Tab-separated table of C-alpha atoms and ligand atoms in Angstrom:
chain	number	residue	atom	x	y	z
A	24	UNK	CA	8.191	-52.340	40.901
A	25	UNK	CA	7.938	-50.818	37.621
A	26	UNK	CA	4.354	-50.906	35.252
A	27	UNK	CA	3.886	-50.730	31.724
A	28	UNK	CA	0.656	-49.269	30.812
A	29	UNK	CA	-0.278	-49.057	27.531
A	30	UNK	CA	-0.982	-45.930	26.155
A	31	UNK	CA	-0.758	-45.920	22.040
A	32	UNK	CA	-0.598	-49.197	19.721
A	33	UNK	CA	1.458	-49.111	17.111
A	34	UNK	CA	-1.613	-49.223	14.814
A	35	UNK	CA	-2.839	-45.684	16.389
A	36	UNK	CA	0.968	-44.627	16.154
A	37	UNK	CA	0.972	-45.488	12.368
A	38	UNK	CA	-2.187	-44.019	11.375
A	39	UNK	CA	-1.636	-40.716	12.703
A	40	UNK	CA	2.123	-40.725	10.864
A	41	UNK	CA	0.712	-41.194	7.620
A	42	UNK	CA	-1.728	-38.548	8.135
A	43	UNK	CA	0.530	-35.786	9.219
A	44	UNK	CA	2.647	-37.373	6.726
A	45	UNK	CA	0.430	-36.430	3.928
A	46	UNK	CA	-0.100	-32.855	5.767
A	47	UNK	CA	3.865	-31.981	5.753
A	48	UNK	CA	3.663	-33.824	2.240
A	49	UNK	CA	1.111	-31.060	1.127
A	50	UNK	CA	2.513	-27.360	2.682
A	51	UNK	CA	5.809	-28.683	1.762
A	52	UNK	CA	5.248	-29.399	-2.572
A	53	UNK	CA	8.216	-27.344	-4.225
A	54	UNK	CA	10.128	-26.637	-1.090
A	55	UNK	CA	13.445	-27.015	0.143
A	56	UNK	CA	12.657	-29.117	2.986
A	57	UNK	CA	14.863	-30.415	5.644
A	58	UNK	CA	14.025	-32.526	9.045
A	59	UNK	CA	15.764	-31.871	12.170
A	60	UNK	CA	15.599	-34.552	14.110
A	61	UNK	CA	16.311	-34.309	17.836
A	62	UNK	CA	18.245	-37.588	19.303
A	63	UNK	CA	17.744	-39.571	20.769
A	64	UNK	CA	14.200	-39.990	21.214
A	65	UNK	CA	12.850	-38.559	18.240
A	66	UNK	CA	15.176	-41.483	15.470
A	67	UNK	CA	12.071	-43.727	15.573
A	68	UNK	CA	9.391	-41.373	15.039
A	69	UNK	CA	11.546	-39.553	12.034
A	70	UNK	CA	12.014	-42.946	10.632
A	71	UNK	CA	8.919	-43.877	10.017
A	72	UNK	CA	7.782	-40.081	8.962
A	73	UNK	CA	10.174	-39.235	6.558
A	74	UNK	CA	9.029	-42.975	4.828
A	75	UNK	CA	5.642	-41.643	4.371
A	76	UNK	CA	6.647	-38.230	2.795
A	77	UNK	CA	6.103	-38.079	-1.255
A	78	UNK	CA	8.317	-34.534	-1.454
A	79	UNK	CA	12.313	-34.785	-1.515
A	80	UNK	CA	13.879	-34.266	1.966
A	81	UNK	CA	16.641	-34.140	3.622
A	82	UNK	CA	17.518	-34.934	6.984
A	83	UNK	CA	20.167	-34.047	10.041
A	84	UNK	CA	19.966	-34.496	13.809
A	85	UNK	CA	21.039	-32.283	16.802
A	86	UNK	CA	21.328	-33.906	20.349
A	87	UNK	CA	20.269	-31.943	23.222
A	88	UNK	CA	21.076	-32.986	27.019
A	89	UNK	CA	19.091	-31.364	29.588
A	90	UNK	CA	20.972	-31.756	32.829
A	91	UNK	CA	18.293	-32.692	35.132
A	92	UNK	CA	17.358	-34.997	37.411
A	93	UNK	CA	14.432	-37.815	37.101
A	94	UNK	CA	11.807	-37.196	35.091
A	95	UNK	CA	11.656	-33.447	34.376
A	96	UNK	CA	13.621	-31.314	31.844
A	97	UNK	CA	16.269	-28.707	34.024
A	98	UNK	CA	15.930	-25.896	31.141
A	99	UNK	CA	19.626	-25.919	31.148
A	100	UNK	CA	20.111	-27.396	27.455
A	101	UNK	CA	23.105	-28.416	25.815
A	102	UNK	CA	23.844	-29.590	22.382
A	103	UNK	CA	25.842	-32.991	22.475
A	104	UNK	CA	25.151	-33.133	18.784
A	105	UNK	CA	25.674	-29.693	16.626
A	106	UNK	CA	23.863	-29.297	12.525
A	107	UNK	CA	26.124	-30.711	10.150
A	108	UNK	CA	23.994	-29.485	7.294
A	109	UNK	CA	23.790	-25.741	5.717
A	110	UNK	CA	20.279	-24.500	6.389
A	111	UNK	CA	20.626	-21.313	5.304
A	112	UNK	CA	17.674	-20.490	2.853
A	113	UNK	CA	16.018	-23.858	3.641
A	114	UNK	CA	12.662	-24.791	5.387
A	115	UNK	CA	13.387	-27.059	8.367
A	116	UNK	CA	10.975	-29.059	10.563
A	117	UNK	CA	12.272	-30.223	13.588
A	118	UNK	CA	10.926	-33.302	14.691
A	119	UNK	CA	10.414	-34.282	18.188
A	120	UNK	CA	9.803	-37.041	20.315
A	121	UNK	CA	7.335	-35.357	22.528
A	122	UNK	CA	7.221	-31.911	24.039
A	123	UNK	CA	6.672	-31.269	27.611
A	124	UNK	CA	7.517	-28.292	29.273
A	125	UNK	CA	8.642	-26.909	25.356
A	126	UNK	CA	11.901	-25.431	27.062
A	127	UNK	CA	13.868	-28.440	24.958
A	128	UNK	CA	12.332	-27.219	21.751
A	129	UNK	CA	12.560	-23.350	22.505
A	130	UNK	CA	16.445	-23.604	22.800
A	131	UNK	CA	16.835	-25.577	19.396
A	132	UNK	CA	14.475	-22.910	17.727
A	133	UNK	CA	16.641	-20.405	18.382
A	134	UNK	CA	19.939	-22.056	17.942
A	135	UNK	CA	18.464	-23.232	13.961
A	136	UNK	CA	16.942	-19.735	13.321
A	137	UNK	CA	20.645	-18.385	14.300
A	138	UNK	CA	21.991	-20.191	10.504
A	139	UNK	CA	19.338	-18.168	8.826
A	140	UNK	CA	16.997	-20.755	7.184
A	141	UNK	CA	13.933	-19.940	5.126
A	142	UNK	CA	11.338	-20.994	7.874
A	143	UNK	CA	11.061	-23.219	11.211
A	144	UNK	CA	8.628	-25.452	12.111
A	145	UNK	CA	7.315	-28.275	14.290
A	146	UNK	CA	6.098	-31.702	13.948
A	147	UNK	CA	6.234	-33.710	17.524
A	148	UNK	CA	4.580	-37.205	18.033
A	149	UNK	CA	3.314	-36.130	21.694
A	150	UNK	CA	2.200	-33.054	23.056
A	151	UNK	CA	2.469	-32.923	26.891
A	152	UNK	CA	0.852	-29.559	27.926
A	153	UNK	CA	0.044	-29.643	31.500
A	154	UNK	CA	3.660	-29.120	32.279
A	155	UNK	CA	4.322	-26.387	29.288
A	156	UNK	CA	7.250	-23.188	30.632
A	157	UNK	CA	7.702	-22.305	27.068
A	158	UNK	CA	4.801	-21.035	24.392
A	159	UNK	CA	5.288	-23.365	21.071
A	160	UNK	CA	3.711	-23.511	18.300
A	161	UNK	CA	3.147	-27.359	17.198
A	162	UNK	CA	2.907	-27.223	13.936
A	163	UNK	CA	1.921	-30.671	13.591
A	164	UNK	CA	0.559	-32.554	16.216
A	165	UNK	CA	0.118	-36.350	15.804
A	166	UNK	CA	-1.238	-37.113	19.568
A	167	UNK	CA	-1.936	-34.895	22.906
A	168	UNK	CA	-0.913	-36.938	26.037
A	169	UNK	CA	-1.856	-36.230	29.497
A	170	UNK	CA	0.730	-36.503	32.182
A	171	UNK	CA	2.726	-39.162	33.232
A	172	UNK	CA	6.084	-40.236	31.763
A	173	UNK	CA	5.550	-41.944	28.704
A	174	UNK	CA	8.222	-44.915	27.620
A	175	UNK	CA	8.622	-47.016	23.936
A	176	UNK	CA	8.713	-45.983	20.229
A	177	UNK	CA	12.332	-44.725	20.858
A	178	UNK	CA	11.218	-42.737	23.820
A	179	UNK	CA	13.392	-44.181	27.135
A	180	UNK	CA	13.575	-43.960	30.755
A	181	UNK	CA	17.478	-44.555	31.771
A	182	UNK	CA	18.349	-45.356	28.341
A	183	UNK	CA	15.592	-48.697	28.235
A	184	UNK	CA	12.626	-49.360	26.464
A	185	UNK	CA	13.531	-47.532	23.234
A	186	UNK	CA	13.113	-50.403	21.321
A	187	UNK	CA	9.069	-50.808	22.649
A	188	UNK	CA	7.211	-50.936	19.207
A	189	UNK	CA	3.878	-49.346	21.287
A	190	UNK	CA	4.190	-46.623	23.622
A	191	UNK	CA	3.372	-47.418	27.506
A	192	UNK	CA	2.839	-45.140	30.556
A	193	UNK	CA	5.843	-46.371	32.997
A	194	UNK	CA	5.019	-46.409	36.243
A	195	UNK	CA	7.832	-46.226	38.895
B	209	LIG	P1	10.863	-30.496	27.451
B	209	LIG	O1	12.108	-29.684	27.235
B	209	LIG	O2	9.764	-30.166	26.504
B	209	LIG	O3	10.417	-30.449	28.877
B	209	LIG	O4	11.254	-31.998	27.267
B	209	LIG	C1	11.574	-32.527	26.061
B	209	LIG	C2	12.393	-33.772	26.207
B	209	LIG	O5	12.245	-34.382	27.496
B	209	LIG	C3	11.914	-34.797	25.210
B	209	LIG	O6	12.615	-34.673	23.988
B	209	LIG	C4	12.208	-36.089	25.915
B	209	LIG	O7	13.535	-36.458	25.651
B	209	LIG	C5	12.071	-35.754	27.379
B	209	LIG	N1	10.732	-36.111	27.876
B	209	LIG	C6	9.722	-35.291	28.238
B	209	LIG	N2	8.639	-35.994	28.642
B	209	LIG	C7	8.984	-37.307	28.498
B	209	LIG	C8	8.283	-38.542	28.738
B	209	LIG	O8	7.114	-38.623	29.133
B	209	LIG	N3	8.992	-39.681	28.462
B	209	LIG	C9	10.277	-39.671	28.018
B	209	LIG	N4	10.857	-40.851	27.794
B	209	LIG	N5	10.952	-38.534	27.787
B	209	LIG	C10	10.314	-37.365	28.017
């Protein structure tokens, strides 16, 4: 039988967004910014972000499949989705769903930084770190989770539960 146990309201989810909001809203004044976000998990998230930012942005999304099985990422990542947008000279923010063991996010650092942009960074809504291969730097952090696979606010489990408003810990 599967549980859903609740982990963040939306009210906690909100708050946080508008504050990191107002951080990226800050270091970013005068920039060329553009947000990366990574599908599928991540639409939600970036939707309600990129509403909260007062600087002009613009926006693209890569997909990334990690052949795996269950629960855990396999490390071998492929892009379903490739940039349509020219990032050379621009500063891009990827934002992510959640990180785990970072090997996701280390693989689309490398393949932006290859089109020669001004600067990468990070902005993730969860930060998993007991299961971390890959050293990140977060640049912006709205909530540290501890394990456990984590379900709603666009985040799935077999393609269900996207659609969640909260986010729940789904136990299988
Ligand atoms: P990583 O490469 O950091 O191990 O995993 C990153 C990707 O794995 C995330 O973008 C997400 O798609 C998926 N993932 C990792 N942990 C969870 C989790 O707790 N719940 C869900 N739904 N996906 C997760």
């Amino acid at each position: 039988m599967r549980v859903l146990v609740p982990v963040l309201t939306k009210n906690a989810i909100d708050k946080k967004v508008a504050e990191v909001a107002r951080k990226i809203s800050d270091d970013y004044k005068g920039k060329d910014l553009v947000l990366v976000g990574i599908l599928k998990g991540a639409f939600v998230f970036m939707s309600d972000l990129m509403r909260c930012l007062t600087v002009p942005v613009k926006l693209d999304f890569v997909c990334a499949s990690s052949y795996g099985t269950g629960t855990t990422t396999s490390g071998n990542i492929k892009l379903t989705k490739e940039l349509g947008l020219d990032i050379k000279g621009k500063d891009v923010l990827i934002i992510e769903d959640i990180v785990d063991t970072g090997l996701t996010l280390a693989y689309i650092i490398d393949y932006l930084e290859s089109f020669g942009p001004a600067s990468v960074k990070v902005c993730a809504l969860l930060d998993k770190r007991e299961r971390r291969k890959a050293e990140i730097k977060i640049d912006y952090s709205c909530h540290v989770v501890g394990e456990g696979f984590l379900v709603g606010y666009g985040l799935d489990y077999a393609e269900e539960y996207r659609n969640l408003p909260e986010i729940y810990h789904l136990k299988l």
